[in-house]
Short mmCIF file of C-alpha atoms in Angstrom, two decimals:
data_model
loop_
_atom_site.label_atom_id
_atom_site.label_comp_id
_atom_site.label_asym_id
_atom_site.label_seq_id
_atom_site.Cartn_x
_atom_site.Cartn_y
_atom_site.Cartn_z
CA UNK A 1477 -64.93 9.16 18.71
CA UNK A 1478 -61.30 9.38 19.48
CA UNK A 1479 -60.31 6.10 17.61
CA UNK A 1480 -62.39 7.08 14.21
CA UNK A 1481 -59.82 10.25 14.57
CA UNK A 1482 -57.10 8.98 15.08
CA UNK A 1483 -57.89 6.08 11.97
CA UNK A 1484 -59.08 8.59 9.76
CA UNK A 1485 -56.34 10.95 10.81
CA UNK A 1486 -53.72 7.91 9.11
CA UNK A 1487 -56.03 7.26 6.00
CA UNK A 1488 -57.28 4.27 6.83
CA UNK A 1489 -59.92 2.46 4.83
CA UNK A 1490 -62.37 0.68 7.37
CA UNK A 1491 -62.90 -2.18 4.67
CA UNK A 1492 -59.61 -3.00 4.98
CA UNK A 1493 -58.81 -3.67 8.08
CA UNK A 1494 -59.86 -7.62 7.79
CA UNK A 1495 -57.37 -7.38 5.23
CA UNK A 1496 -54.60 -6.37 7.65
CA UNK A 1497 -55.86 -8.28 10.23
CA UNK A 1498 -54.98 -11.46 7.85
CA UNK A 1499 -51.88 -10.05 6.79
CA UNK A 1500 -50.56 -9.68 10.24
CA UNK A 1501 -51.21 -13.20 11.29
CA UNK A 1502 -49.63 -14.26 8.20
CA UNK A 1503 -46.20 -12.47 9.64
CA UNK A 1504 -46.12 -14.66 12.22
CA UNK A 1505 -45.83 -17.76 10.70
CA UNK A 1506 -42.30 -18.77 10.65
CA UNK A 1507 -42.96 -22.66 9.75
CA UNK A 1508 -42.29 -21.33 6.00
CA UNK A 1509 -38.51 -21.90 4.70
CA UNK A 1510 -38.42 -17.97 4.00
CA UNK A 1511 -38.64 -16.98 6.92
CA UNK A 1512 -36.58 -19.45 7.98
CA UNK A 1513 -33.79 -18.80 5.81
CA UNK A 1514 -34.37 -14.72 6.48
CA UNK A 1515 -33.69 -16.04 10.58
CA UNK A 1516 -30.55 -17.80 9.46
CA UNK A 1517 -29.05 -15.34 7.36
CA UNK A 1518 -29.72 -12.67 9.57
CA UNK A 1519 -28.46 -14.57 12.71
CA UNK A 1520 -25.25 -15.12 11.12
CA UNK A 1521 -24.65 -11.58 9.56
CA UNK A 1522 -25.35 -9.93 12.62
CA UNK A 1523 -22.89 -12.75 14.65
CA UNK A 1524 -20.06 -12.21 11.78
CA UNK A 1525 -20.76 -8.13 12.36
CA UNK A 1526 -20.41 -7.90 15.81
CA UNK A 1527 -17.28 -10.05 16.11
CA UNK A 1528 -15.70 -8.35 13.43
CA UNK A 1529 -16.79 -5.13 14.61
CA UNK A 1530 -18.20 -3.51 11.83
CA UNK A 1531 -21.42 -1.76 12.33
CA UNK A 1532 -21.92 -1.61 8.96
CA UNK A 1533 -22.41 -5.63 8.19
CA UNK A 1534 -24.57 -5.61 11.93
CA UNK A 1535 -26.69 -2.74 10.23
CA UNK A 1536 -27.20 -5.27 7.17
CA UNK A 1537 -28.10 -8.24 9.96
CA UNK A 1538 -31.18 -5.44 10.80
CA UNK A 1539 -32.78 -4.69 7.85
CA UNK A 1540 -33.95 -8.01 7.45
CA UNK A 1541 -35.53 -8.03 10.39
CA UNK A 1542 -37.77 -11.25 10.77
CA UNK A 1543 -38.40 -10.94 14.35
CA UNK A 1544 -41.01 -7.83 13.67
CA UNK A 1545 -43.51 -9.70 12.34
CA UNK A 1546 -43.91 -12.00 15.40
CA UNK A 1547 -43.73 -9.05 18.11
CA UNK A 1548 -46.56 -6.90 16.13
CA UNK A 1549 -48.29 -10.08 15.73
CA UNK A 1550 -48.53 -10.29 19.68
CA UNK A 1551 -49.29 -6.62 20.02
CA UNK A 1552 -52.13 -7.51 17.78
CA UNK A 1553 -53.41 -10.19 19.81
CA UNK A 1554 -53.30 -7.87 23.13
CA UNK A 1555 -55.55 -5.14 21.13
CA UNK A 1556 -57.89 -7.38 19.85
CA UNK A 1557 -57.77 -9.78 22.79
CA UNK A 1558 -57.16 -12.54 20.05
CA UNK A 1559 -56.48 -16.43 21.94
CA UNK A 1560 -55.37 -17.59 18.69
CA UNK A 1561 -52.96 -14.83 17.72
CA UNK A 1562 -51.48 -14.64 20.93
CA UNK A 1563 -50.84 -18.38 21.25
CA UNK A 1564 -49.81 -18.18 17.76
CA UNK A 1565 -47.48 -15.21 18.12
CA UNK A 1566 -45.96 -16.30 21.55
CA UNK A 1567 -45.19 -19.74 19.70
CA UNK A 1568 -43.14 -18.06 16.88
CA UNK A 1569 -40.96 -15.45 19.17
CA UNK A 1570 -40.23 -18.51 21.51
CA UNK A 1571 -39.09 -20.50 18.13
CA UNK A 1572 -37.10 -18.00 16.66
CA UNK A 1573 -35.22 -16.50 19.88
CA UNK A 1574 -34.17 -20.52 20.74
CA UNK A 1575 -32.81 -21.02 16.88
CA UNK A 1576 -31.22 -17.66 16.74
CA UNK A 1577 -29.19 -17.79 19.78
CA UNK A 1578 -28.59 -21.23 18.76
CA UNK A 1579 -27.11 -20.46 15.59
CA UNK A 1580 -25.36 -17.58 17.12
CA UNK A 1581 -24.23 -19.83 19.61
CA UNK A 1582 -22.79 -22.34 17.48
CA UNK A 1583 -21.17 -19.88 14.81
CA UNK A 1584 -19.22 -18.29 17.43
CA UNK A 1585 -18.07 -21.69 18.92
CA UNK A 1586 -16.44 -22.77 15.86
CA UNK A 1587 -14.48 -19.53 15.33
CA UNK A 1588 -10.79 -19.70 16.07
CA UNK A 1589 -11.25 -16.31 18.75
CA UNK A 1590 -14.01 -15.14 21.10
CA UNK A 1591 -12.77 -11.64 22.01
CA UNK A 1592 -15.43 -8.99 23.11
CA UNK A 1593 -15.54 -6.37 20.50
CA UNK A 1594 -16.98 -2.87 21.41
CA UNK A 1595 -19.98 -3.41 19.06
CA UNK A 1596 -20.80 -6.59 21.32
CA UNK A 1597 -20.09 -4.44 24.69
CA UNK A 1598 -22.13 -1.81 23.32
CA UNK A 1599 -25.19 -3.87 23.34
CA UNK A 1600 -24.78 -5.63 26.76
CA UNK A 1601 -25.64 -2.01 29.14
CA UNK A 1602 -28.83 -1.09 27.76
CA UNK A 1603 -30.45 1.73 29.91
CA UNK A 1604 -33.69 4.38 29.52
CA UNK A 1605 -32.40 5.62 26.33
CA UNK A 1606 -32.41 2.44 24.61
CA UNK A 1607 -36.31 2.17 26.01
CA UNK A 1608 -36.98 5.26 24.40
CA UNK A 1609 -35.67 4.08 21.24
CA UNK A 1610 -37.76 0.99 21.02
CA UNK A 1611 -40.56 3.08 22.23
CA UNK A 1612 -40.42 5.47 19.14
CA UNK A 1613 -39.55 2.56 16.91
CA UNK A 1614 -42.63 0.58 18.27
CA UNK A 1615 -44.90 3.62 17.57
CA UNK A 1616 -43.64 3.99 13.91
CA UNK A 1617 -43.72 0.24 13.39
CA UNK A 1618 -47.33 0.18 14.04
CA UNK A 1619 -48.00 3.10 12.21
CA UNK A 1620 -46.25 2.21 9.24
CA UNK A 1621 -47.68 -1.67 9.38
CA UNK A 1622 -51.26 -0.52 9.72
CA UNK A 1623 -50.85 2.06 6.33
CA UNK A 1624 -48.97 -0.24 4.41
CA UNK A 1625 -52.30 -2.32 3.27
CA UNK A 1626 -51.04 -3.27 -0.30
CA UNK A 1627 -48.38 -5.53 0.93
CA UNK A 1628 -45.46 -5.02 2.43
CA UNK A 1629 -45.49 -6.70 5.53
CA UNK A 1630 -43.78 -6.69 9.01
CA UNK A 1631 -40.48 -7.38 7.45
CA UNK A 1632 -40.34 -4.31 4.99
CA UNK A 1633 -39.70 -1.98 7.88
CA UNK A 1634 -35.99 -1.12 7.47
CA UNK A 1635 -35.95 2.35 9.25
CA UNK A 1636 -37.86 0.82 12.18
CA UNK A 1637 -35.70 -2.70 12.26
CA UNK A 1638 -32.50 -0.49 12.04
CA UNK A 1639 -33.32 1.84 15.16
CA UNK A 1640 -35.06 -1.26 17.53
CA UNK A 1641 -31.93 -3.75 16.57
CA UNK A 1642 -33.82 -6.84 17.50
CA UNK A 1643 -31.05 -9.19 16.04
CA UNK A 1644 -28.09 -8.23 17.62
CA UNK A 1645 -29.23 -8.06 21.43
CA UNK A 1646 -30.32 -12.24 20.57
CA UNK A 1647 -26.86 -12.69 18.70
CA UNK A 1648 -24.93 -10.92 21.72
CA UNK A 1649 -26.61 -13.28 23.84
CA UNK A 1650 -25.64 -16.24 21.59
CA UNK A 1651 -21.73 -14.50 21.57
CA UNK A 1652 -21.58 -15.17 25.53
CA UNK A 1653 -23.12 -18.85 25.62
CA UNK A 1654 -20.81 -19.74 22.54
CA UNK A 1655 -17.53 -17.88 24.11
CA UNK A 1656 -17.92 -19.74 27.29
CA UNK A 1657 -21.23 -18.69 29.21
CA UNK A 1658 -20.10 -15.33 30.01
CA UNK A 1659 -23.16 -14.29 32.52
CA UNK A 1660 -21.95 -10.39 32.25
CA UNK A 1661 -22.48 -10.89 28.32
CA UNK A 1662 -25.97 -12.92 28.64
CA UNK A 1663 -27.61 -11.05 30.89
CA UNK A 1664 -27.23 -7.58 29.43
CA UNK A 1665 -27.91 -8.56 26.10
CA UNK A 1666 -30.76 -10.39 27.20
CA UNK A 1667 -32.34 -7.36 28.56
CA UNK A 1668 -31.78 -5.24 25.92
CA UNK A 1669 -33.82 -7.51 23.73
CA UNK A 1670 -36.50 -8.17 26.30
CA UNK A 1671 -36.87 -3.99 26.31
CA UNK A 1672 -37.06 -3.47 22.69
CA UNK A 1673 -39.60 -6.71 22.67
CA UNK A 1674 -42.35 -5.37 25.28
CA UNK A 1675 -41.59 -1.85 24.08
CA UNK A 1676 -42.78 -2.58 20.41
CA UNK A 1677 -45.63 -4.96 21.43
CA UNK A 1678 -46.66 -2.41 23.78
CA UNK A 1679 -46.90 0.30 21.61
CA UNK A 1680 -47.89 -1.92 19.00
CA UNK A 1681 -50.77 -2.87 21.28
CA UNK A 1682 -51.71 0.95 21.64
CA UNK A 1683 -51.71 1.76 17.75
CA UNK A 1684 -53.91 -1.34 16.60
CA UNK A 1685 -55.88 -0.97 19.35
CA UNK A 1686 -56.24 3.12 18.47
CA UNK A 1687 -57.06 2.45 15.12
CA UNK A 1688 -60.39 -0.04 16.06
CA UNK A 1689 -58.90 -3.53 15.50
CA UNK A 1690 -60.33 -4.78 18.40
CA UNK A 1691 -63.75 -3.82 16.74
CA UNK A 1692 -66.22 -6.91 16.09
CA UNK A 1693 -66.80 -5.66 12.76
CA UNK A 1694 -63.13 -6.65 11.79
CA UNK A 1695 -63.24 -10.01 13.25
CA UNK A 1696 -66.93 -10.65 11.88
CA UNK A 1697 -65.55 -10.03 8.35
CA UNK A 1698 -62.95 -12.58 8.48
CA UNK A 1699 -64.48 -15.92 8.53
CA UNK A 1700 -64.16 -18.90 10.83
CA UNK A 1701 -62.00 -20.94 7.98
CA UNK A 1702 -59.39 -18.41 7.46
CA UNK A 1703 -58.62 -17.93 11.06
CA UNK A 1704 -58.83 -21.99 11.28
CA UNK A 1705 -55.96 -21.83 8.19
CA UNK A 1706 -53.71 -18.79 9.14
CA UNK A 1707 -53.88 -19.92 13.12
CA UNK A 1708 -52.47 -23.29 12.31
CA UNK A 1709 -55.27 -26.65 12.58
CA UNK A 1710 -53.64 -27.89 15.43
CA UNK A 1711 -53.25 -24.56 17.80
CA UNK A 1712 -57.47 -23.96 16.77
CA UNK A 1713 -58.39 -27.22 17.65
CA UNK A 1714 -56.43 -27.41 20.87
CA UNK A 1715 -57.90 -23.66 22.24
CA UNK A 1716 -61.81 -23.62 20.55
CA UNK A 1717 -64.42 -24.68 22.51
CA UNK A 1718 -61.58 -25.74 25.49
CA UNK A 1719 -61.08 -24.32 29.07
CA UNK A 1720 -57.89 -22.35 27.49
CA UNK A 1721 -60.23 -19.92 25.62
CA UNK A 1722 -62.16 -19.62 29.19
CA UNK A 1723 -58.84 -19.05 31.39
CA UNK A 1724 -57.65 -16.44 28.45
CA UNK A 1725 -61.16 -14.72 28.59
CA UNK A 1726 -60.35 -12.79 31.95
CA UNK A 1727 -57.47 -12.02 30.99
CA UNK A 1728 -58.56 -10.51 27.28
CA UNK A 1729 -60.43 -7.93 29.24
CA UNK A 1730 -58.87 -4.72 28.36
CA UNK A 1731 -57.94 -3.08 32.18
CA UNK A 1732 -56.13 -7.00 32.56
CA UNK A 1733 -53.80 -6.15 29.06
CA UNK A 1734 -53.09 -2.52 30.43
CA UNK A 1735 -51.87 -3.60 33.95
CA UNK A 1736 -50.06 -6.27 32.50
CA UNK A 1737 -48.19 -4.00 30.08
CA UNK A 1738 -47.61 -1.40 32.64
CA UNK A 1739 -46.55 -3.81 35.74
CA UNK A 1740 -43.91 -5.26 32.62
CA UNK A 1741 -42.82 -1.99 31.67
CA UNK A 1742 -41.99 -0.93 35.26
CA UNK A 1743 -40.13 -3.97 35.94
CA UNK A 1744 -38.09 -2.87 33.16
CA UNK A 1745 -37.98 0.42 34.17
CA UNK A 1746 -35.71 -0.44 37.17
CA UNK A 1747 -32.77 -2.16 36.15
CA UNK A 1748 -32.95 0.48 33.17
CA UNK A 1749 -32.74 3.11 34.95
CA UNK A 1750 -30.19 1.82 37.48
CA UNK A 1751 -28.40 1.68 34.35
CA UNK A 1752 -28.50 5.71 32.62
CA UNK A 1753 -27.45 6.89 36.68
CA UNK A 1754 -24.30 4.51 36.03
CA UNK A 1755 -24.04 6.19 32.40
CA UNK A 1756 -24.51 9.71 33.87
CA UNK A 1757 -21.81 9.04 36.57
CA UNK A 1758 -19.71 7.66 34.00
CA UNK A 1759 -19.91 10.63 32.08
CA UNK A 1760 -19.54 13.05 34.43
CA UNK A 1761 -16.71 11.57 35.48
CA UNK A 1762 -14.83 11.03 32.74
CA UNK A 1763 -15.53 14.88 32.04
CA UNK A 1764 -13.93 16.02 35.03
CA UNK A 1765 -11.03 13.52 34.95
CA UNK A 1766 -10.19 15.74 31.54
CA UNK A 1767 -10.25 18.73 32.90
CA UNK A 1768 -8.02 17.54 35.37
CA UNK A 1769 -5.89 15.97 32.95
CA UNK A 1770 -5.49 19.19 30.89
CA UNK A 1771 -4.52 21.18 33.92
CA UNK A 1772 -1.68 19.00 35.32
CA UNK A 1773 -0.27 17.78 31.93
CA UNK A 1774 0.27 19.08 28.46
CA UNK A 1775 -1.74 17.24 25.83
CA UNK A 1776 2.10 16.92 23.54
CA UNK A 1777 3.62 15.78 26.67
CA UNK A 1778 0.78 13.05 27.50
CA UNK A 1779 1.83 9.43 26.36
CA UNK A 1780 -0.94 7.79 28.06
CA UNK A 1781 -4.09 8.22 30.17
CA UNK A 1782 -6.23 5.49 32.10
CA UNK A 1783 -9.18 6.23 34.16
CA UNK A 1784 -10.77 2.93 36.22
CA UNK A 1785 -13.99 3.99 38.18
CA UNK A 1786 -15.54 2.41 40.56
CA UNK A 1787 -18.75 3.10 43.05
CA UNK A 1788 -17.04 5.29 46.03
CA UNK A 1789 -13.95 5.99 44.39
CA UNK A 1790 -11.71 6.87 41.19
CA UNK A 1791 -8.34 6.39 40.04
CA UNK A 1792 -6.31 8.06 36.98
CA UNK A 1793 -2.87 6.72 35.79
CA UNK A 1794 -1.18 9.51 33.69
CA UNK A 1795 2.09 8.90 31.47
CA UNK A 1796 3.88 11.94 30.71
CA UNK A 1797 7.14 13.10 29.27
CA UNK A 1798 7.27 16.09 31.53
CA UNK A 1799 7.70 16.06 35.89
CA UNK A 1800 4.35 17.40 37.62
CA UNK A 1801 4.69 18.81 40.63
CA UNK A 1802 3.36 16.97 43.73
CA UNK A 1803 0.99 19.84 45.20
CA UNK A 1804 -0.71 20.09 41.91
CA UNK A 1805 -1.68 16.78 41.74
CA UNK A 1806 -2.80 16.98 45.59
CA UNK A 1807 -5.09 19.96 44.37
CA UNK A 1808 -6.16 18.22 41.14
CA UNK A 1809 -7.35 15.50 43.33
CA UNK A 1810 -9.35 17.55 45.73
CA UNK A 1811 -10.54 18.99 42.81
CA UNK A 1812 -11.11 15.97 41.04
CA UNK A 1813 -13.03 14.83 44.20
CA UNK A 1814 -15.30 18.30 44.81
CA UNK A 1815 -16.63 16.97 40.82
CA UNK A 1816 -17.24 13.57 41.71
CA UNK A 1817 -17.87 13.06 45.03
CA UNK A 1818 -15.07 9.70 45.11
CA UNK A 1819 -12.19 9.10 46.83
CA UNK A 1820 -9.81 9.94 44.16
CA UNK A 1821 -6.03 9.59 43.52
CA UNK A 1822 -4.23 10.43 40.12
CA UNK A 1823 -0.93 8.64 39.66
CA UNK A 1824 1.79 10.17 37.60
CA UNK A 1825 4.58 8.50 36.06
CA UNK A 1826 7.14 10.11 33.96
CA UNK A 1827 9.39 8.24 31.21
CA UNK A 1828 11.45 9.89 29.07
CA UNK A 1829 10.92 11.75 26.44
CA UNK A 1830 11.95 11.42 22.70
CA UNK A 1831 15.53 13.91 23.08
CA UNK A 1832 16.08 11.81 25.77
CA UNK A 1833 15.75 8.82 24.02
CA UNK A 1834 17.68 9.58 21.05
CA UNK A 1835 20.65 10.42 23.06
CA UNK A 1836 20.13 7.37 24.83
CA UNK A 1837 20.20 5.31 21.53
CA UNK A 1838 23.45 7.01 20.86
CA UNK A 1839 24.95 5.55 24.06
CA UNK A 1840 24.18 2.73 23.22
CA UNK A 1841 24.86 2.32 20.18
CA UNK A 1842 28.96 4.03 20.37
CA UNK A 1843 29.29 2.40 24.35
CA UNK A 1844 32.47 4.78 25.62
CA UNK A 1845 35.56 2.05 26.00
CA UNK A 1846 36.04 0.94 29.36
CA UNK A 1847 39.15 2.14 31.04
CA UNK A 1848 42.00 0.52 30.49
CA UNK A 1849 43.37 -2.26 33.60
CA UNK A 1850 46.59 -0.40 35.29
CA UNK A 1851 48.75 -3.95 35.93
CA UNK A 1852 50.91 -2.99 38.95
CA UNK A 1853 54.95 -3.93 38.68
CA UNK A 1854 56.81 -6.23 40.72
CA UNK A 1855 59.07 -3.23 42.51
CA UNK A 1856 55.61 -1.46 43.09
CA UNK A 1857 54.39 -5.02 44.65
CA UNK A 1858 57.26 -5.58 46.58
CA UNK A 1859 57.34 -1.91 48.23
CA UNK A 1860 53.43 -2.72 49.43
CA UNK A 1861 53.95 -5.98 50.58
CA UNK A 1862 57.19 -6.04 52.34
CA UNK A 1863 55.83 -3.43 55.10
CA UNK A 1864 52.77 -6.00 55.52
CA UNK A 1865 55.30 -8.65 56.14
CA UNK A 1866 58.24 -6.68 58.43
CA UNK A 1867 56.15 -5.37 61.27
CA UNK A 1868 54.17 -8.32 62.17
CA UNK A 1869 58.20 -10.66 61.88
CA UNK A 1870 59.53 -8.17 64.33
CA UNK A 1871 57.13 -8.67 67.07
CA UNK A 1872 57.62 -12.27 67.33
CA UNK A 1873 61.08 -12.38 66.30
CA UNK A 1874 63.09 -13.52 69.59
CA UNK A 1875 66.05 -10.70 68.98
CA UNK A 1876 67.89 -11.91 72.17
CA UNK A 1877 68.77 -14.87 71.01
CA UNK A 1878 69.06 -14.92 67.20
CA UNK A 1879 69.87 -12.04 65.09
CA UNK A 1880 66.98 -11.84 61.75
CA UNK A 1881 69.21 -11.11 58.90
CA UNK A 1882 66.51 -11.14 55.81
CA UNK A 1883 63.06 -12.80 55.04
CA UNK A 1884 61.87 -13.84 51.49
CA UNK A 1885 58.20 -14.18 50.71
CA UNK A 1886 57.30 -16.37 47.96
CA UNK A 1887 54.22 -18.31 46.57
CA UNK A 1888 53.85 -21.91 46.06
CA UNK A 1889 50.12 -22.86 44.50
CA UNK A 1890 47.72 -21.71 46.89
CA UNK A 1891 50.25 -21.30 49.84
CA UNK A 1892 52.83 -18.38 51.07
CA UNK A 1893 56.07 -19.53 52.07
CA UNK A 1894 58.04 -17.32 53.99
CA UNK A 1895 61.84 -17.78 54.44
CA UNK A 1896 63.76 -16.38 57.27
CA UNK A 1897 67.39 -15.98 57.58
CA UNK A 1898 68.79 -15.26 61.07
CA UNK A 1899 72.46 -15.38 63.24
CA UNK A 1900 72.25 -17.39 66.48
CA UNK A 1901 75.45 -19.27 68.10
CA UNK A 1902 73.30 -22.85 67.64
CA UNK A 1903 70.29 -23.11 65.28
CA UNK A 1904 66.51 -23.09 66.90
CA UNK A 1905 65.39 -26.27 67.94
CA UNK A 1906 62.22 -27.94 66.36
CA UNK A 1907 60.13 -26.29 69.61
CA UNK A 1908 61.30 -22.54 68.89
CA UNK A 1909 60.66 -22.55 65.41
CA UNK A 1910 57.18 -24.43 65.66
CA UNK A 1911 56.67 -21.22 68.13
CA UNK A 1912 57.96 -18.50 65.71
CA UNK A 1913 55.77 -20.33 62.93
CA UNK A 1914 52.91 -20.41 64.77
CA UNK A 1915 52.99 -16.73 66.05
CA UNK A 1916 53.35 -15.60 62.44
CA UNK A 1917 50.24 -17.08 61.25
CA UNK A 1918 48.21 -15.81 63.86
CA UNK A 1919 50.18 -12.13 63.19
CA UNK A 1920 49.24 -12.25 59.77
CA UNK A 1921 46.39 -14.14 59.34
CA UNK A 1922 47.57 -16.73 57.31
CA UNK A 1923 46.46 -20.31 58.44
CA UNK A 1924 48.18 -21.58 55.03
CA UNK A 1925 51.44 -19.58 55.63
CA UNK A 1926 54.76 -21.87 55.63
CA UNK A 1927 57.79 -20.45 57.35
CA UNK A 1928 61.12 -21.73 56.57
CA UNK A 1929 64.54 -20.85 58.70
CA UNK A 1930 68.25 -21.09 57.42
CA UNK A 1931 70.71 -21.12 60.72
CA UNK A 1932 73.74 -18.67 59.76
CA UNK A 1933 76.42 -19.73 62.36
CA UNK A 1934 78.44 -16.43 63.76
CA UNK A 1935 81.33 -15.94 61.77
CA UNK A 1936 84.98 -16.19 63.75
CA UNK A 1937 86.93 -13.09 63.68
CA UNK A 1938 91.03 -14.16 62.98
CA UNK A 1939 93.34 -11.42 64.44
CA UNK A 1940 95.83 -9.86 62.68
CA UNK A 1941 100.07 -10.93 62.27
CA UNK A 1942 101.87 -9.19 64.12
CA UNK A 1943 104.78 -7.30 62.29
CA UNK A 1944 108.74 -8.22 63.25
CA UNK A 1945 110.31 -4.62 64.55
#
């Protein structure tokens, strides 16, 4: 009673169901060079999109949308428990994931870059939201696909193709094997695509199966040669009459379909949801880290903010043009931490602002002149060195037996030659003035000092004539 409703409550002719039934396997068929040239084109829009970053050229990769005819297909073939459409179905999604990331894969090898762009990171963290989205998208899908009788097909779905995305997830996935196997990349695009996948064949499952598909009616109408042609010779040969249709037969009962769908979904349901709690602490926070931004620095003086968080703690780097006080940051932290429950530590660093720099560039550009070298003259030189000299000559100068009457300093290359004049009755002998010379050089710490001596004999004093009285 329920299903009649719910058919009759979306118009639905009864006699045409075989019609749509037909139709449906048809839109799995990708052995035709349309759909084969709708994979490839859409393949390499949606590659060229997301590494250009444009989400308008990825949107254009989605409206054309090949892969829905395949994934209603198979939701079709759990509601009616159909061998042939299942086989048939799982055959073409296996065929066209394999040449799409293939394509993908080999586009993005050949390009002269492989940089992540945010419309490829935005597709590798999928999470309960995205579910939801592929749940909705499945339901209208199914809906729309079971009204749209005249023609159409799976592939005239724009609204729905443009919500689920099914191409860019597979091209994503062909972005990290063709940029160098980048696991991160693979595996979170892979998921997404796997949850918009078992989300529309799921609820694609529960529409058809609403709507009396499954009824023997349908399948009686459609005869044995047109499933024979639209199944493909060689799957109907292989699975009539052949202990595949037996295995399948358990599993075609309808409580087997529903626990498979359900065990699938809540597989999915872990990883996904592991996923919005990251989100959500994300959010949060990057929400407090803001407030705590706006309360230690004004937003003109902010050059620069970076926030890196991680599972137990959380660390902001500010750049501002302005000082900030240590005890506020202390209390923006403990703040900071109350919110999020991390460690947390906010690093300031100030740099100057731009008054500061223009007078700066002014400096630099008119440097003042450096002050002018003061060159000291020779009477100056001689009234500081002669002291250094005189003291050091007296101590070792042997006044009882030769009387110093002047010393000349002078330079030679490298070397400081001293000359001594001095009185004596008889000149020093080699001995004495090895001594003197020796003494001097340890006095003035000179190892390179030369001393010189010039013997002044005492002069004779001649009395005078006497007068004659």
């Amino acid at each position: 009673m329920l299903r009649n409703y719910f058919s009759d409550a979306l118009h639905i002719d009864p006699a045409t169901k075989p019609r749509l039934y037909i139709q449906i396997y048809k839109s799995a068929e990708i052995a035709s060079a349309s759909y084969i040239m709708d994979l490839i084109f859409s393949a390499g829009i949606a590659t060229l999109g997301l590494v250009l970053n444009s989400p308008a050229v990825v949107i254009g990769a989605m409206l054309i949308s090949p892969l829905m005819g395949p994934i209603l297909a198979s939701g079709l073939a759990f509601a009616a428990s159909d061998i042939y459409l299942r086989i048939k179905s799982f055959l073409s999604l296996v065929g066209s994931i394999v040449a799409s990331v293939a394509f993908s894969a080999a586009l993005v090898w050949v390009l002269p870059f492989q940089t992540p762009t945010t419309e490829l990171l935005a597709r590798t963290q999928p999470n309960l939201l995205d579910l939801g989205v592929a749940v909705f998208a499945g339901l209208a899908g199914s809906g729309v696909m079971a009204r749209s009788l005249s023609g159409g097909g799976a592939s005239a779905l724009p609204g729905v193709a443009i919500a689920v995305a099914l191409m860019p997830p597979l091209c994503t996935v062909g972005f990290g094997i063709g940029s160098g196997w980048n696991w991160q990349i693979i595996s979170g695009a892979g998921l997404l695509f796997l949850t918009n996948f078992v989300a529309i064949a799921s609820c694609a499952f529960l529409i058809f199966y609403l709507v009396g598909m499954d009824a023997p009616a349908v399948r009686g109408a459609i005869s044995e040669s047109e499933i024979r042609q639209v199944t493909g010779t060689g799957i109907y040969s292989l699975l009539h009459d052949s202990v595949f249709r037996k295995l399948f037969g358990g599993v075609g009962q309808l409580r087997w379909r529903i626990v498979m769908i359900v065990v699938t979904l809540a597989l999915l349901f872990v990883p996904l949801r592991s996923s919005l709690l990251q989100l959500q602490d994300e959010t949060r926070c990057r929400a407090a880290a803001r407030e705590a931004t706006t309360s230690l620095v004004p937003a003109d003086h902010l050059l620069s903010q970076q926030l890196e968080i991680l599972p137990d703690r959380l660390i902001q780097r500010l750049v501002t043009t302005t000082p900030v006080e240590k005890p506020r940051v202390l209390a923006a932290e403990a703040t900071l931490s109350r919110k999020t429950g991390k460690v947390v530590s906010i690093e300031v660093r100030q740099v100057a602002n731009e008054e500061e720099l223009i007078t700066l560039r002014e400096r630099l550009r008119s440097p003042a002149p450096s002050p002018a070298v003061v060159r000291p003259s020779l009477q100056t030189l001689a009234t500081t060195v002669r002291p250094l000299v005189e003291g050091p000559l007296k101590s070792v100068w042997p006044t009882e037996a030769a009387e110093l009457k002047r010393f000349e300093i002078g330079f030679s290359g490298d070397a400081i030659v001293l000359h001594l004049g001095y009185n004596a009755p008889k000149a020093f002998d080699g001995a004495t003035e090895e001594a003197i010379r020796n003494a001097l050089r340890q006095s003035l710490g000179s190892s390179t000092l030369t001393t010189t001596f010039e013997w002044q004999p005492p002069l004779k004093v001649v009395p005078a004539p006497r007068k004659n009285k």
